[in-house]
Short mmCIF file of C-alpha atoms and ligand atoms in Angstrom, two decimals:
data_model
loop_
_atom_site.label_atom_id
_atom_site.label_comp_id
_atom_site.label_asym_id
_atom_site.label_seq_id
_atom_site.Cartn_x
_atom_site.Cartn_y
_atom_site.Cartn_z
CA UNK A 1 -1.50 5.15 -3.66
CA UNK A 2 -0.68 8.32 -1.49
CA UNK A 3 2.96 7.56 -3.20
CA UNK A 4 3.48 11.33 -2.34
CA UNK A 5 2.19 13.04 1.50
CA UNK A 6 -1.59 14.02 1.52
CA UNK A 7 -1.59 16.67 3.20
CA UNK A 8 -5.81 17.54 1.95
CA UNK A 9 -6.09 14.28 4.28
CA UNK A 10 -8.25 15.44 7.70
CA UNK A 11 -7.29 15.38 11.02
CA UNK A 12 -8.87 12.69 13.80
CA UNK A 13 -10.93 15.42 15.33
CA UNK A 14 -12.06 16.38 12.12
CA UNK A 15 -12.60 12.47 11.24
CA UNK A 16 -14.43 11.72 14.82
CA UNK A 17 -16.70 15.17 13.80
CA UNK A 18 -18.14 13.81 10.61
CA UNK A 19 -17.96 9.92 12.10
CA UNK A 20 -20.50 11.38 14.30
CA UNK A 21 -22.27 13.57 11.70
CA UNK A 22 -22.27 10.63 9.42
CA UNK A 23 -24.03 8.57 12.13
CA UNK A 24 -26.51 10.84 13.61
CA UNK A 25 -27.52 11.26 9.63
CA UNK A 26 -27.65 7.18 9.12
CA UNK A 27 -29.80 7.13 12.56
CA UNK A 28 -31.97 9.67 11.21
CA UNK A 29 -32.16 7.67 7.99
CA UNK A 30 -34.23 4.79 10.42
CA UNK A 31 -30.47 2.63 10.45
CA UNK A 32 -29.87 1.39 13.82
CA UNK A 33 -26.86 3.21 15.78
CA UNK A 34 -24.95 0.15 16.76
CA UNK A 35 -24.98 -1.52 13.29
CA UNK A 36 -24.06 2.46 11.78
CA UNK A 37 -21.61 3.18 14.29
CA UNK A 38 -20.26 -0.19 13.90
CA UNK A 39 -16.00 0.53 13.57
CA UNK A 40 -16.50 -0.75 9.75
CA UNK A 41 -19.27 1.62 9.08
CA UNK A 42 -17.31 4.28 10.74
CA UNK A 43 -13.98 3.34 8.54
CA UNK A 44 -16.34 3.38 5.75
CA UNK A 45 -18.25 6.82 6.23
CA UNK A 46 -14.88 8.52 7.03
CA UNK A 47 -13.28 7.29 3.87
CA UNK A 48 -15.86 8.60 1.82
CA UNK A 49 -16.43 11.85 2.96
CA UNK A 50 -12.09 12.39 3.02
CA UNK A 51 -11.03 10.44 -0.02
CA UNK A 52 -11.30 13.84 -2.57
CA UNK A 53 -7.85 14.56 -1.54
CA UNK A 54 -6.71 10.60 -2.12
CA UNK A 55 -8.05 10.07 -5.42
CA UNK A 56 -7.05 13.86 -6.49
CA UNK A 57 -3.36 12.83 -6.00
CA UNK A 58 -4.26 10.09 -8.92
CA UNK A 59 -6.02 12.81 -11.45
CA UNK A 60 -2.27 14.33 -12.30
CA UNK A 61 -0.16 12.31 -14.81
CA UNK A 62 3.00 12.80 -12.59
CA UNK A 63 2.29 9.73 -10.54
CA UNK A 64 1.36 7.54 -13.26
CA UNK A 65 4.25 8.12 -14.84
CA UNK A 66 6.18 6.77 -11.82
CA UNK A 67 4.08 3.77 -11.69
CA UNK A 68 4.25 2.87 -15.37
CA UNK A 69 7.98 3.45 -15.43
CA UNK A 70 8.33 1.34 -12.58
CA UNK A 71 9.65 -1.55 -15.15
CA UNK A 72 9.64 -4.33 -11.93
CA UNK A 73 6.09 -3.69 -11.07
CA UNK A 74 4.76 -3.13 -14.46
CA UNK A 75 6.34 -6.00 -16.34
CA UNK A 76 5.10 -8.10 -13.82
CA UNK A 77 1.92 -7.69 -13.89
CA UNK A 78 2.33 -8.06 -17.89
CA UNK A 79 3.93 -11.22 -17.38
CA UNK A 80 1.41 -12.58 -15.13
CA UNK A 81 -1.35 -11.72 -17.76
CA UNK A 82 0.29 -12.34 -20.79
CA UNK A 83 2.22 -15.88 -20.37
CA UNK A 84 -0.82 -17.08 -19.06
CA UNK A 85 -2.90 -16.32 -21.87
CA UNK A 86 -5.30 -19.85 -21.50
CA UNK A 87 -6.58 -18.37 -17.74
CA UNK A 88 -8.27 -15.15 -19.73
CA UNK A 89 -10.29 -16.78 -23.02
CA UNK A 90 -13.78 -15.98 -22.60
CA UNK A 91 -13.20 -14.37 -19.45
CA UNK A 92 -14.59 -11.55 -18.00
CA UNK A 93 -12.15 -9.01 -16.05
CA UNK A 94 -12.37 -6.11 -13.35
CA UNK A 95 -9.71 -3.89 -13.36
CA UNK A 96 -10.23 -1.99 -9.55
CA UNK A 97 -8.44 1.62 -9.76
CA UNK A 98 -7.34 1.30 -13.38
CA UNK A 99 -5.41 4.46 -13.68
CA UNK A 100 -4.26 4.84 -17.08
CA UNK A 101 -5.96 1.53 -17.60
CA UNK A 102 -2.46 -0.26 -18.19
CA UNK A 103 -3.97 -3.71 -16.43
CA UNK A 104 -7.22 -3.56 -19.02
CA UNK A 105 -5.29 -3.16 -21.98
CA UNK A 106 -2.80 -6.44 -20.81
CA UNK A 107 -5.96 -8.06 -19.92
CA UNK A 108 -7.61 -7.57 -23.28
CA UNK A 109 -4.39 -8.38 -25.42
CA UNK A 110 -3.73 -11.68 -23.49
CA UNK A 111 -7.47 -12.64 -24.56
CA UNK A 112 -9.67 -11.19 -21.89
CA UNK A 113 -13.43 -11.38 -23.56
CA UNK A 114 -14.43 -8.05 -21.29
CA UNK A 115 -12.93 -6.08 -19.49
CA UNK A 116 -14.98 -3.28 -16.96
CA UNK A 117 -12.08 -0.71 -15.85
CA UNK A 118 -12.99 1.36 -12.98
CA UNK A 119 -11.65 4.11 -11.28
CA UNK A 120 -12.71 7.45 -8.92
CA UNK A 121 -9.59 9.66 -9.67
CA UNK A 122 -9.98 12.31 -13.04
CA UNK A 123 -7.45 10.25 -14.59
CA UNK A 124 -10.28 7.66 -16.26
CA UNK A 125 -11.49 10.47 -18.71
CA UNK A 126 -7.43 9.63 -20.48
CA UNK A 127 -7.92 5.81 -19.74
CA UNK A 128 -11.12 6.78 -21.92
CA UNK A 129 -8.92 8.13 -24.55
CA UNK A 130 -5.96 5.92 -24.58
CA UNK A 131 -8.46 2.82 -25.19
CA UNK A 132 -9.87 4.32 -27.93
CA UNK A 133 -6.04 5.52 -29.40
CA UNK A 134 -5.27 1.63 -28.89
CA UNK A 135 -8.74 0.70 -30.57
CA UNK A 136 -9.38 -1.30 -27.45
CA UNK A 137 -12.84 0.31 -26.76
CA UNK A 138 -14.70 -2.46 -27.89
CA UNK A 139 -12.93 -4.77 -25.42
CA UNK A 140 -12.53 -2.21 -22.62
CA UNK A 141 -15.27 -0.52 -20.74
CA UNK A 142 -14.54 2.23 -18.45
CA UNK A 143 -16.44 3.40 -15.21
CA UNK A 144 -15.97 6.72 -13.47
CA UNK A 145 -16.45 6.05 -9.84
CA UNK A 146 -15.60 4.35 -6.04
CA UNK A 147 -16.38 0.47 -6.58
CA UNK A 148 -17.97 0.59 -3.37
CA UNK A 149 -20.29 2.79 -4.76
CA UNK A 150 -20.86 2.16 -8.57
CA UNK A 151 -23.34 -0.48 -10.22
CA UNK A 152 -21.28 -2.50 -12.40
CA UNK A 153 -22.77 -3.38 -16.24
CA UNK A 154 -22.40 -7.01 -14.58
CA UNK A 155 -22.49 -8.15 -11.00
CA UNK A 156 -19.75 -10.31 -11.23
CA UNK A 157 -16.70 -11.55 -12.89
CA UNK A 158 -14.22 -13.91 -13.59
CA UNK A 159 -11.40 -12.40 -12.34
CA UNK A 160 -10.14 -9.27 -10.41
CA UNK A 161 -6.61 -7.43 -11.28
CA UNK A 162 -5.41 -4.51 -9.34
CA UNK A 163 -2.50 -2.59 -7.99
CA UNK A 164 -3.42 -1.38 -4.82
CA UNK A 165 -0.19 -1.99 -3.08
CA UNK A 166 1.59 1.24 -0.67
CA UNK A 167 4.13 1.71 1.02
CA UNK A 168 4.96 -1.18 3.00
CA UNK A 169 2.01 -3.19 1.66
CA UNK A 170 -0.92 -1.65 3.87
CA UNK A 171 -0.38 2.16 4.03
CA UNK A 172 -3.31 3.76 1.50
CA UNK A 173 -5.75 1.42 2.60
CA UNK A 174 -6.32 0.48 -0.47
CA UNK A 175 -6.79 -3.76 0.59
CA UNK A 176 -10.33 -2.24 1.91
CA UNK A 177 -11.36 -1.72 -1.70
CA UNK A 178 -10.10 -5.58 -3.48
CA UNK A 179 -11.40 -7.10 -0.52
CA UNK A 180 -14.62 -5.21 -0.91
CA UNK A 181 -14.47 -6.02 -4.81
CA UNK A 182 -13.70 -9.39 -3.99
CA UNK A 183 -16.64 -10.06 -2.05
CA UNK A 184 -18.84 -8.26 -3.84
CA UNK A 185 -18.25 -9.27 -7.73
CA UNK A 186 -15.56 -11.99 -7.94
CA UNK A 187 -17.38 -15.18 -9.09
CA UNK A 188 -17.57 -18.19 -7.20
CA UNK A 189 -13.82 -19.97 -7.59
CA UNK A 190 -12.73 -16.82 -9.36
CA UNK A 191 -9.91 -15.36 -9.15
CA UNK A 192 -7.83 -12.36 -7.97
CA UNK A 193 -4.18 -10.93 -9.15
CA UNK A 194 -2.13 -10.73 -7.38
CA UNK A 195 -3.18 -13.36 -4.95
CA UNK A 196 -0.79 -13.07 -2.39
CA UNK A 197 1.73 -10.78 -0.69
CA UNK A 198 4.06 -10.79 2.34
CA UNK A 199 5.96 -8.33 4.36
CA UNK A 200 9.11 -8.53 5.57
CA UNK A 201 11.46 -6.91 7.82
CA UNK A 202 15.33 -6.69 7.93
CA UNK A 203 18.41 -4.73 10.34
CA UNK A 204 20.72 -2.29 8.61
CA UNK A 205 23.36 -0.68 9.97
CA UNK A 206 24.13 1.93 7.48
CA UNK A 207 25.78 4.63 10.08
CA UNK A 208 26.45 7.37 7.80
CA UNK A 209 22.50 7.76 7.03
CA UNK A 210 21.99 7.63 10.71
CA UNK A 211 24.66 9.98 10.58
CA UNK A 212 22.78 12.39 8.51
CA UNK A 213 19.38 11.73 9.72
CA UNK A 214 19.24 11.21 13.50
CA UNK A 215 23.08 12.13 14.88
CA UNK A 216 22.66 15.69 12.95
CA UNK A 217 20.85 17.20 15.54
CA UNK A 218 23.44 16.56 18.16
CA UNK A 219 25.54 19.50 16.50
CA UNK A 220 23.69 22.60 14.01
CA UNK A 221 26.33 24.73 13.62
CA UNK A 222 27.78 24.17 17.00
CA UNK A 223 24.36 24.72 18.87
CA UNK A 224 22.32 21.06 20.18
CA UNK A 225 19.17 19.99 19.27
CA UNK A 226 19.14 16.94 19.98
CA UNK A 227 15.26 17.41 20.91
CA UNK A 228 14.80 16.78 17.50
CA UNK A 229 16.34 13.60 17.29
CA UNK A 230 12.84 12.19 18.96
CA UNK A 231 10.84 13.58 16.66
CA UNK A 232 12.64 12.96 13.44
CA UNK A 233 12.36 8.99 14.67
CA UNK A 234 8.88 8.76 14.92
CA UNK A 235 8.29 9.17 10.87
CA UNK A 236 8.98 6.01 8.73
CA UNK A 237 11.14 7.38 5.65
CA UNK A 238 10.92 5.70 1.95
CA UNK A 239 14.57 5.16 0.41
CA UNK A 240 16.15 2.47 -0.78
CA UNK A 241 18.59 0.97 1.53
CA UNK A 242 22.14 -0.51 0.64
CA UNK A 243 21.63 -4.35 0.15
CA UNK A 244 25.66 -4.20 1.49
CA UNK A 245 24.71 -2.75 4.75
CA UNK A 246 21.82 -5.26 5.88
CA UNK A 247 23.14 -6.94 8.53
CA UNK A 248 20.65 -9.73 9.59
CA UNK A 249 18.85 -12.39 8.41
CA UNK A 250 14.79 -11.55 7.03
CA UNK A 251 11.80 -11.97 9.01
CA UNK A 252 8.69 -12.45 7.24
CA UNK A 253 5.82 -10.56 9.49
CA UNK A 254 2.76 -11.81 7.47
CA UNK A 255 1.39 -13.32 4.54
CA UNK A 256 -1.51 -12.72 2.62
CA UNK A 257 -3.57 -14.40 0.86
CA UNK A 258 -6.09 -12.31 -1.22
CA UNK A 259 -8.87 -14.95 -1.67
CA UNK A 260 -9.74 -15.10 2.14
CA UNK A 261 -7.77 -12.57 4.12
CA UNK A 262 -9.94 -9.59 5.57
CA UNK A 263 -10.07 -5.54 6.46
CA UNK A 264 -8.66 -6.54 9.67
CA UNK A 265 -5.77 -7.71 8.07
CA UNK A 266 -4.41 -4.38 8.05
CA UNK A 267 -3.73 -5.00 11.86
CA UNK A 268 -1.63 -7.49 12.49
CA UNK A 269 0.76 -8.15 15.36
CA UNK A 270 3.80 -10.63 14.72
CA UNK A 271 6.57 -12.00 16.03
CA UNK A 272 9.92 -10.46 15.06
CA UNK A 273 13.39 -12.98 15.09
CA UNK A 274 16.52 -11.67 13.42
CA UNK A 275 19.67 -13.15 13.30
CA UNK A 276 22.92 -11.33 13.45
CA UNK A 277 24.53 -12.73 10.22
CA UNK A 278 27.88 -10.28 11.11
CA UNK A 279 29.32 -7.68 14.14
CA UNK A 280 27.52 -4.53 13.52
CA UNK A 281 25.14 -1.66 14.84
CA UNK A 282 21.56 -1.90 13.59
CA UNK A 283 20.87 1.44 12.48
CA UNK A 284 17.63 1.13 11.11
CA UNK A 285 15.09 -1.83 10.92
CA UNK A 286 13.74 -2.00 7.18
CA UNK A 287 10.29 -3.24 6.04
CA UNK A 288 9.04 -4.12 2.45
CA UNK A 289 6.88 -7.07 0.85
CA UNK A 290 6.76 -9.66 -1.85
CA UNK A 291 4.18 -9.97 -4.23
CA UNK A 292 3.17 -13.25 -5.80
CA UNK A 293 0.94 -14.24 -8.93
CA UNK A 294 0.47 -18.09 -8.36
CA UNK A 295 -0.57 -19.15 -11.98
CA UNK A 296 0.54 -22.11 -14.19
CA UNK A 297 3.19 -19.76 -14.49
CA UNK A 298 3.96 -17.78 -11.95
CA UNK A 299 5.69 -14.36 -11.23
CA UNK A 300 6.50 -12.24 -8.08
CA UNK A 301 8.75 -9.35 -7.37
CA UNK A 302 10.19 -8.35 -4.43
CA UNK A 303 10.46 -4.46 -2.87
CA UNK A 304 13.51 -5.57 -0.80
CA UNK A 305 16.32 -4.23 -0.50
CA UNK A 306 18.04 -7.25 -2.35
CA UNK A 307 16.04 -6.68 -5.61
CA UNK A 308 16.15 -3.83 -8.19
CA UNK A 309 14.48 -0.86 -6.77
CA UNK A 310 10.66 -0.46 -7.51
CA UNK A 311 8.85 3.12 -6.62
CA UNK A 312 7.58 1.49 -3.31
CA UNK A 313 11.71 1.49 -2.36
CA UNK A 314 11.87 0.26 1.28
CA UNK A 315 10.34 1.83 4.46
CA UNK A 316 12.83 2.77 6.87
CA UNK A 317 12.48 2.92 10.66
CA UNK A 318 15.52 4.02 11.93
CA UNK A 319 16.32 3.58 15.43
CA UNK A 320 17.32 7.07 17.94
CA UNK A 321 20.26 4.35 19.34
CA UNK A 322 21.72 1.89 17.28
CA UNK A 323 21.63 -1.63 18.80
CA UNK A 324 24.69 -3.31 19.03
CA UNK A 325 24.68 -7.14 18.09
CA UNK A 326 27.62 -9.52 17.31
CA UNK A 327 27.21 -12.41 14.63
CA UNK A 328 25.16 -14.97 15.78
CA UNK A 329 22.88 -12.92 18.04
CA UNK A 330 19.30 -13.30 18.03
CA UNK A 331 17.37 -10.43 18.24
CA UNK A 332 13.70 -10.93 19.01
CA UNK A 333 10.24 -8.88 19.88
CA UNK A 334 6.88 -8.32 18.31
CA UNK A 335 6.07 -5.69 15.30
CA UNK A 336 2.08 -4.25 15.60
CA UNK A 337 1.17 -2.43 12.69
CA UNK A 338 -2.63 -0.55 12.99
CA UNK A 339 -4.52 2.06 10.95
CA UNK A 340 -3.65 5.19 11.97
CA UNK A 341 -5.98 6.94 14.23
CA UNK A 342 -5.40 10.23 12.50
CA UNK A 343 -6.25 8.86 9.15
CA UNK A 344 -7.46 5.71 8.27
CA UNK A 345 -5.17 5.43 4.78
CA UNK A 346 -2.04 5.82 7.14
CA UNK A 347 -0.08 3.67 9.59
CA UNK A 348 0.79 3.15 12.94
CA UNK A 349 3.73 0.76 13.30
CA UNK A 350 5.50 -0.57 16.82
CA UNK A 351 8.28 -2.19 17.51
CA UNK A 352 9.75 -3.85 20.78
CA UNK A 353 12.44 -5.52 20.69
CA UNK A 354 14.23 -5.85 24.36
CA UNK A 355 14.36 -2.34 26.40
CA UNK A 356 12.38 -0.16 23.95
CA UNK A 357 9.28 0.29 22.57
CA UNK A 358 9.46 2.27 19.09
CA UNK A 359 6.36 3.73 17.58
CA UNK A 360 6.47 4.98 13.79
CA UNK A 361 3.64 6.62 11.65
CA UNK A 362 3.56 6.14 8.16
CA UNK A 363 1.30 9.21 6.95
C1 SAM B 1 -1.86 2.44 -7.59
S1 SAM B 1 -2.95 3.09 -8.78
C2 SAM B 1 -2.87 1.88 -10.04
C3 SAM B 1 -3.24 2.42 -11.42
C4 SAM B 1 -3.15 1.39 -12.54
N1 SAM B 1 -3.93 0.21 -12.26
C5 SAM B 1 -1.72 0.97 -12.80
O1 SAM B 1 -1.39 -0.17 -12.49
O2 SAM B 1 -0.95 1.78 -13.31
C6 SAM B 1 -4.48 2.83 -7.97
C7 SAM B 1 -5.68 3.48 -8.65
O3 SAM B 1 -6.84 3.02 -7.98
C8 SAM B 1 -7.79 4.06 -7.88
N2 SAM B 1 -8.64 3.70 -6.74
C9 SAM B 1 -8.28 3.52 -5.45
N3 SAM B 1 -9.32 3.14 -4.70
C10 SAM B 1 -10.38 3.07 -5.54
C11 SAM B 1 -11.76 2.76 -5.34
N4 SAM B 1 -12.22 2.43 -4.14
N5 SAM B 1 -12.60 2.81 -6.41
C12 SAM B 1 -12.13 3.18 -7.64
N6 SAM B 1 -10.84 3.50 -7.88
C13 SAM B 1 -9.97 3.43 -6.85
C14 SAM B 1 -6.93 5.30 -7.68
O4 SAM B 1 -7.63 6.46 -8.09
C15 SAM B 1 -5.72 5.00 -8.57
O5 SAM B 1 -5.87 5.54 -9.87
#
């Protein structure tokens, strides 16, 4: 994931330049314009040319580290794999954006006959290595590339793990990629880990980090700039809330389920309902998801607020006003969550709930 800010990522003019390039070149090619210019096409030919930058942020062992120490999200995808040890005999697995190839080597130990392990960033050439150091080669084979654009040693498998989850589920894109993996080399009735996800949303009121973050600008060293306030709104921030200072009951937004749902999933407009569950001032609405392994025996984790804190922590929009709600109250609107038009890896959520309309980007 872009767990850290990309900041190699392009700008929308510079995307809508090569969207066109890209076209007039696939038009040349003899393609017809309306199938090439089609807004999947487009999403396509953009990633492509402006994914260096993404899968560069993999090559470094800094981020893996933060992944693999992540003990919630690693431990569950080796429980998923290795208590259900009868789903993997004879099996054979993709492993989509393997990293270190962690996922492959749980794979092969709980029984996996094959396993193809594929990934664009530099870090593959040590998956390479740390297959061999775990004499795994023989099970293990690893691919340098996009899966979009590699020919696989076999079209398809019996099952698909990855980890493509960001920051509050969507942001990285990365669902583009399973679901093209999915439709393109998952076997008939195969399956896919995880196989279904949800994200949530919650109110804090946590005053003294609205304190720090927002009310700051009302006094800098006894000059105003509250100007700032505005701005400093508009950006989603990643931290890990205080479970003690959520102050309303959960919404769930949406649910996935990996088998059928779509690129368009990644737009989604829901209804949002929370109840007041004590007096307080909302400070900050809070999303994160659930993920779910539904085998004989299953496993999730959660990136709430309520669970032990994962690398994904929560994603905070925090409000410019607080809202004021007594227990009891039911607050309702609508969250819309889009690709970003700057960059089709990052977010665009809204939020209206009565009287305002709050837009964040997650970039
Ligand atoms: C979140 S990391 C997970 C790494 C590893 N599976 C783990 O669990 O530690 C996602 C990996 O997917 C790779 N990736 C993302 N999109 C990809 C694509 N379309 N084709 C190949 N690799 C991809 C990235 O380079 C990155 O190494």
């Amino acid at each position: 994931m872009i767990r850290e800010k990309d900041s190699e990522l392009k700008t929308m003019t510079e995307n809508v330049e090569k969207m066109r390039h890209i076209t007039q070149e696939l038009v040349a090619d003899g393609r017809n314009e309306a199938d090439s210019a089609s807004p999947a096409h487009c999403i396509k030919a953009i990633k492509m040319e402006c994914d260096e930058g993404y899968f560069n942020t993999y090559s470094h062992f800094g981020i893996h580290h933060e992944m693999l120490s992540d003990h919630v999200r690693t431990s569950s995808y080796r429980d998923a794999l290795l208590h259900n040890t009868a789903l993997w005999k004879d099996k054979t697995v993709l492993d989509l954006g393997c990293g270190t190839g962690i996922l492959s080597m749980f794979a092969a130990s709980a029984g996996a006959q094959k396993v193809i392990a594929i990934d664009q960033s530099d870090i593959i050439y040590h998956a390479m290595d740390i297959a061999r150091e775990n004499k795994l080669s023989d099970k293990i084979q690893l691919l340098k590339g996009r899966i979009e654009d590699t020919e696989l040693p076999q079209k398809c498998v019996d099952i698909i793990v990855s980890e493509w989850m960001g920051y509050f589920l969507l942001f990285e894109g990365m669902l583009d990629s399973v679901i093209y993996a999915r439709d393109h080399h998952l076997t008939e009735g195969g399956l896919l880990l995880p196989n279904r996800c949800s994200i949530s949303m919650i109110g804090l009121a946590d005053t003294d980090r609205h304190a720090e973050l927002v009310e700051f600008w009302t006094d800098v060293y006894g000059y105003r700039m509250t100007c700032l306030k505005h701005e400093v709104v508009q950006e989603a921030t990643i931290e890990v809330v205080p479970a003690n200072k959520v102050i309303t009951s959960t919404c769930v937004l949406t649910e996935l389920d990996l088998s059928t749902c779509s690129t368009s999933s990644l737009d989604f407009s829901s209804e949002l309902k929370l109840e007041a569950i004590t007096d307080g001032s909302i400070t900050a609405f809070v999303g994160y998801f659930d993920v779910f392994f539904d085998l004989p025996r299953p496993v999730s984790f959660s990136t709430g607020p309520h669970a032990t804190p994962t690398h994904w922590k929560q994603t905070v929009f925090l409000l410019e006003e607080p809202i004021i709600v007594q227990q009891g109250d039911v607050l309702t609107g609508t969250v819309t969550c889009q690709r970003a038009r700057r960059d089709v890896r990052a977010l665009s959520v809204t939020i209206s709930v009565p009287g305002r309309k709050l837009k964040f980007n997650l970039t």
